[in-house]
Amino acid sequence: MLRLAALLGLGAAVAGCSNDPYFTNPVTNIYSLMFSGDKAPSAVTQQQILQTLSATELPVAFFNVDERNSQTLLIQIEENGPYKTFATVTRQSIVMNHGMITGTRGLGGDLMSTEEEALLDTVRARRTGQVSYVQRFLTSEGVTETVTYRCGVEPDKPVEVAMGRIRTNGQEMIAACESPDGPPFVDYYVVDAGGEILASRQWLGGLTGYVAMHMLQR
């Protein structure tokens, strides 16, 4: 955690990083408009992003919680098969499977686990389909609540991805989900040709709401 703190610490950016032709600040690019609505991220500065990307070769993600107008950077700290755990210096963490968020810790009302295989496979294949999707949340009473959704998935337009050090082409995917046991939501994903989710706006439950994720380095 001390190493992680050093990587994410605020301070002067490494000299010359702002001139890096392969760097794009996710706070100001088109994806911030696509995923963050009218709230312009302010907590994560370009200086902090430059410093972090220059200090590590590990995967780095930008994370924005819409309802809290809260942004942070996360660095990958663990890998278990397709599941990758990213964490902040304050020990908040998210787990992603090929870029789809499947768990959170330390956010409050955490997403404890999901049954995401059908949804993830359809999104990664960039195809149309009707799939089931299960989310499990920890309530304030310490009880795990399970919500089963039915989701309609379809591709939208192709996009050019320019986020942090990532340069590639992607496909926007939309998943509209409904359940008799929970509120409806619409998730958005940007998927590359290899089936990796590079950006998303994903519903993480009533307490957290929508979050935006951008991969900056992988």
Tab-separated table of C-alpha atoms in Angstrom:
chain	number	residue	atom	x	y	z
A	1	MET	CA	0.000	0.000	0.000
A	2	LEU	CA	2.960	2.361	0.569
A	3	ARG	CA	4.104	1.735	-3.001
A	4	LEU	CA	0.573	2.363	-4.220
A	5	ALA	CA	0.414	5.582	-2.202
A	6	ALA	CA	3.624	6.797	-3.803
A	7	LEU	CA	2.308	6.051	-7.269
A	8	LEU	CA	-0.938	7.912	-6.680
A	9	GLY	CA	0.463	10.742	-4.557
A	10	LEU	CA	-0.105	14.356	-5.534
A	11	GLY	CA	3.007	16.249	-6.527
A	12	ALA	CA	4.877	17.692	-9.472
A	13	ALA	CA	4.371	15.841	-12.736
A	14	VAL	CA	7.375	14.117	-14.213
A	15	ALA	CA	9.149	16.591	-16.474
A	16	GLY	CA	8.126	16.338	-20.100
A	17	CYS	CA	5.132	14.048	-19.552
A	18	SER	CA	2.619	16.687	-20.608
A	19	ASN	CA	4.256	16.672	-24.034
A	20	ASP	CA	3.819	12.937	-24.482
A	21	PRO	CA	2.129	12.511	-27.902
A	22	TYR	CA	0.498	9.293	-26.672
A	23	PHE	CA	-1.217	10.916	-23.705
A	24	THR	CA	-4.800	12.130	-23.681
A	25	ASN	CA	-6.363	13.486	-20.525
A	26	PRO	CA	-9.614	11.523	-19.920
A	27	VAL	CA	-10.982	14.450	-17.924
A	28	THR	CA	-11.200	16.601	-21.039
A	29	ASN	CA	-11.703	14.135	-23.882
A	30	ILE	CA	-14.967	13.116	-25.539
A	31	TYR	CA	-15.514	10.161	-23.211
A	32	SER	CA	-15.923	12.438	-20.180
A	33	LEU	CA	-18.873	14.005	-21.983
A	34	MET	CA	-20.266	10.634	-22.985
A	35	PHE	CA	-20.101	9.054	-19.534
A	36	SER	CA	-20.163	11.901	-16.997
A	37	GLY	CA	-23.201	13.891	-18.064
A	38	ASP	CA	-23.111	17.560	-17.067
A	39	LYS	CA	-20.684	17.077	-14.184
A	40	ALA	CA	-17.127	17.869	-15.190
A	41	PRO	CA	-14.666	15.777	-13.147
A	42	SER	CA	-12.577	17.934	-10.837
A	43	ALA	CA	-11.011	15.706	-8.168
A	44	VAL	CA	-8.474	14.069	-10.505
A	45	THR	CA	-6.103	16.539	-12.129
A	46	GLN	CA	-4.112	16.143	-15.310
A	47	GLN	CA	-0.996	16.450	-13.183
A	48	GLN	CA	-2.015	13.446	-11.070
A	49	ILE	CA	-2.820	11.379	-14.146
A	50	LEU	CA	0.515	12.208	-15.777
A	51	GLN	CA	2.407	11.387	-12.619
A	52	THR	CA	0.650	8.060	-12.138
A	53	LEU	CA	1.060	6.885	-15.728
A	54	SER	CA	4.720	7.865	-15.650
A	55	ALA	CA	5.376	6.082	-12.356
A	56	THR	CA	4.006	2.618	-13.151
A	57	GLU	CA	3.653	0.118	-15.968
A	58	LEU	CA	0.710	-1.540	-14.216
A	59	PRO	CA	-2.830	-1.107	-15.615
A	60	VAL	CA	-4.456	2.151	-14.481
A	61	ALA	CA	-8.166	3.053	-14.536
A	62	PHE	CA	-10.060	6.320	-14.035
A	63	PHE	CA	-13.219	5.974	-11.936
A	64	ASN	CA	-16.062	8.501	-11.574
A	65	VAL	CA	-19.091	8.112	-9.271
A	66	ASP	CA	-21.786	10.286	-10.841
A	67	GLU	CA	-24.021	10.806	-7.799
A	68	ARG	CA	-21.101	11.798	-5.555
A	69	ASN	CA	-19.238	13.830	-8.192
A	70	SER	CA	-16.224	11.866	-7.024
A	71	GLN	CA	-13.284	10.800	-9.179
A	72	THR	CA	-10.180	8.754	-8.490
A	73	LEU	CA	-7.450	6.719	-10.124
A	74	LEU	CA	-7.026	3.021	-9.424
A	75	ILE	CA	-4.026	0.768	-10.047
A	76	GLN	CA	-4.245	-2.971	-10.601
A	77	ILE	CA	-3.035	-4.821	-7.509
A	78	GLU	CA	-4.188	-8.391	-8.126
A	79	GLU	CA	-5.113	-10.763	-10.935
A	80	ASN	CA	-7.065	-13.996	-10.618
A	81	GLY	CA	-7.763	-15.462	-14.045
A	82	PRO	CA	-9.921	-12.940	-15.931
A	83	TYR	CA	-10.721	-11.050	-12.716
A	84	LYS	CA	-8.512	-8.035	-12.011
A	85	THR	CA	-8.629	-5.999	-8.807
A	86	PHE	CA	-7.892	-2.260	-8.890
A	87	ALA	CA	-7.438	-0.200	-5.718
A	88	THR	CA	-6.975	3.324	-4.390
A	89	VAL	CA	-4.680	4.409	-1.576
A	90	THR	CA	-7.722	4.561	0.733
A	91	ARG	CA	-8.322	0.830	0.154
A	92	GLN	CA	-11.401	1.239	-1.989
A	93	SER	CA	-11.336	-1.362	-4.732
A	94	ILE	CA	-13.185	-2.616	-7.767
A	95	VAL	CA	-12.999	-5.983	-9.499
A	96	MET	CA	-13.350	-6.211	-13.268
A	97	ASN	CA	-13.769	-9.108	-15.663
A	98	HIS	CA	-12.476	-8.029	-19.090
A	99	GLY	CA	-13.356	-4.474	-18.054
A	100	MET	CA	-16.869	-5.143	-16.729
A	101	ILE	CA	-17.207	-4.220	-13.036
A	102	THR	CA	-18.204	-7.315	-11.063
A	103	GLY	CA	-17.532	-6.200	-7.496
A	104	THR	CA	-16.685	-3.226	-5.274
A	105	ARG	CA	-15.376	-2.805	-1.753
A	106	GLY	CA	-15.285	0.316	0.373
A	107	LEU	CA	-17.864	2.342	-1.558
A	108	GLY	CA	-20.838	1.629	0.706
A	109	GLY	CA	-23.749	-0.482	-0.518
A	110	ASP	CA	-21.096	-2.549	-2.244
A	111	LEU	CA	-21.643	-4.784	-5.238
A	112	MET	CA	-20.600	-8.056	-3.617
A	113	SER	CA	-20.740	-10.258	-6.703
A	114	THR	CA	-22.460	-10.743	-10.047
A	115	GLU	CA	-23.465	-13.463	-12.443
A	116	GLU	CA	-22.253	-11.589	-15.484
A	117	GLU	CA	-21.215	-14.326	-17.899
A	118	ALA	CA	-24.142	-14.066	-20.350
A	119	LEU	CA	-24.093	-10.266	-20.399
A	120	LEU	CA	-20.315	-10.087	-20.642
A	121	ASP	CA	-20.127	-12.637	-23.462
A	122	THR	CA	-22.721	-10.714	-25.491
A	123	VAL	CA	-21.062	-7.345	-24.888
A	124	ARG	CA	-17.580	-8.704	-25.682
A	125	ALA	CA	-18.838	-10.317	-28.890
A	126	ARG	CA	-20.430	-6.975	-29.812
A	127	ARG	CA	-23.683	-8.664	-30.799
A	128	THR	CA	-27.420	-8.255	-30.158
A	129	GLY	CA	-29.088	-10.474	-27.579
A	130	GLN	CA	-31.413	-10.972	-24.601
A	131	VAL	CA	-29.565	-12.183	-21.504
A	132	SER	CA	-29.910	-12.583	-17.751
A	133	TYR	CA	-27.736	-10.658	-15.301
A	134	VAL	CA	-27.580	-10.958	-11.502
A	135	GLN	CA	-26.249	-8.370	-9.036
A	136	ARG	CA	-25.762	-8.909	-5.290
A	137	PHE	CA	-25.535	-5.902	-2.965
A	138	LEU	CA	-24.690	-5.497	0.713
A	139	THR	CA	-27.461	-3.590	2.497
A	140	SER	CA	-26.998	-1.259	5.487
A	141	GLU	CA	-28.304	-4.119	7.671
A	142	GLY	CA	-25.457	-6.327	6.522
A	143	VAL	CA	-27.747	-8.507	4.394
A	144	THR	CA	-26.917	-9.496	0.835
A	145	GLU	CA	-29.702	-8.520	-1.573
A	146	THR	CA	-29.941	-10.329	-4.920
A	147	VAL	CA	-31.513	-8.673	-7.976
A	148	THR	CA	-32.023	-10.617	-11.214
A	149	TYR	CA	-32.286	-8.604	-14.421
A	150	ARG	CA	-33.244	-9.309	-18.005
A	151	CYS	CA	-31.104	-7.235	-20.354
A	152	GLY	CA	-31.448	-6.366	-24.015
A	153	VAL	CA	-28.031	-5.797	-25.569
A	154	GLU	CA	-27.289	-4.152	-28.894
A	155	PRO	CA	-24.362	-2.420	-30.618
A	156	ASP	CA	-24.347	1.298	-31.269
A	157	LYS	CA	-21.781	3.292	-33.260
A	158	PRO	CA	-18.046	2.625	-33.706
A	159	VAL	CA	-15.712	5.097	-31.967
A	160	GLU	CA	-12.055	6.017	-31.901
A	161	VAL	CA	-10.662	5.404	-28.419
A	162	ALA	CA	-8.106	7.927	-27.137
A	163	MET	CA	-7.817	7.690	-23.367
A	164	GLY	CA	-4.595	8.073	-21.428
A	165	ARG	CA	-2.058	5.914	-23.259
A	166	ILE	CA	-4.663	3.848	-25.101
A	167	ARG	CA	-5.140	4.361	-28.838
A	168	THR	CA	-7.466	2.017	-30.716
A	169	ASN	CA	-10.902	1.649	-32.298
A	170	GLY	CA	-13.925	0.535	-30.314
A	171	GLN	CA	-17.600	-0.318	-30.567
A	172	GLU	CA	-20.210	1.209	-28.291
A	173	MET	CA	-22.546	-1.362	-26.725
A	174	ILE	CA	-25.810	-0.646	-24.892
A	175	ALA	CA	-27.453	-2.917	-22.294
A	176	ALA	CA	-30.965	-1.975	-21.135
A	177	CYS	CA	-31.955	-4.001	-18.067
A	178	GLU	CA	-35.213	-4.487	-16.143
A	179	SER	CA	-36.222	-6.446	-13.052
A	180	PRO	CA	-39.337	-6.778	-10.897
A	181	ASP	CA	-37.032	-6.557	-7.869
A	182	GLY	CA	-34.942	-3.490	-8.718
A	183	PRO	CA	-34.845	-0.238	-10.697
A	184	PRO	CA	-34.266	-0.379	-14.458
A	185	PHE	CA	-30.969	0.897	-15.812
A	186	VAL	CA	-29.028	1.321	-19.041
A	187	ASP	CA	-25.311	0.478	-19.148
A	188	TYR	CA	-22.898	1.665	-21.832
A	189	TYR	CA	-19.658	-0.037	-22.831
A	190	VAL	CA	-16.863	0.681	-25.313
A	191	VAL	CA	-15.358	-2.603	-26.514
A	192	ASP	CA	-12.251	-3.113	-28.636
A	193	ALA	CA	-11.757	-5.735	-31.362
A	194	GLY	CA	-10.344	-8.198	-28.828
A	195	GLY	CA	-13.448	-8.009	-26.635
A	196	GLU	CA	-11.907	-5.881	-23.886
A	197	ILE	CA	-14.079	-3.167	-22.315
A	198	LEU	CA	-12.055	0.040	-22.352
A	199	ALA	CA	-14.727	2.344	-20.947
A	200	SER	CA	-18.131	1.937	-19.370
A	201	ARG	CA	-20.968	3.663	-17.584
A	202	GLN	CA	-22.389	0.987	-15.344
A	203	TRP	CA	-25.152	0.778	-12.713
A	204	LEU	CA	-23.839	-0.325	-9.309
A	205	GLY	CA	-27.015	-0.146	-7.252
A	206	GLY	CA	-29.252	2.392	-5.572
A	207	LEU	CA	-26.673	3.744	-3.121
A	208	THR	CA	-23.767	4.177	-5.546
A	209	GLY	CA	-25.751	4.751	-8.740
A	210	TYR	CA	-23.922	4.998	-12.059
A	211	VAL	CA	-20.140	4.943	-12.275
A	212	ALA	CA	-17.920	5.680	-15.240
A	213	MET	CA	-14.729	3.719	-15.838
A	214	HIS	CA	-11.970	4.552	-18.344
A	215	MET	CA	-8.902	2.392	-18.827
A	216	LEU	CA	-5.898	4.701	-19.125
A	217	GLN	CA	-3.139	2.098	-19.323
A	218	ARG	CA	-3.208	-1.660	-19.746
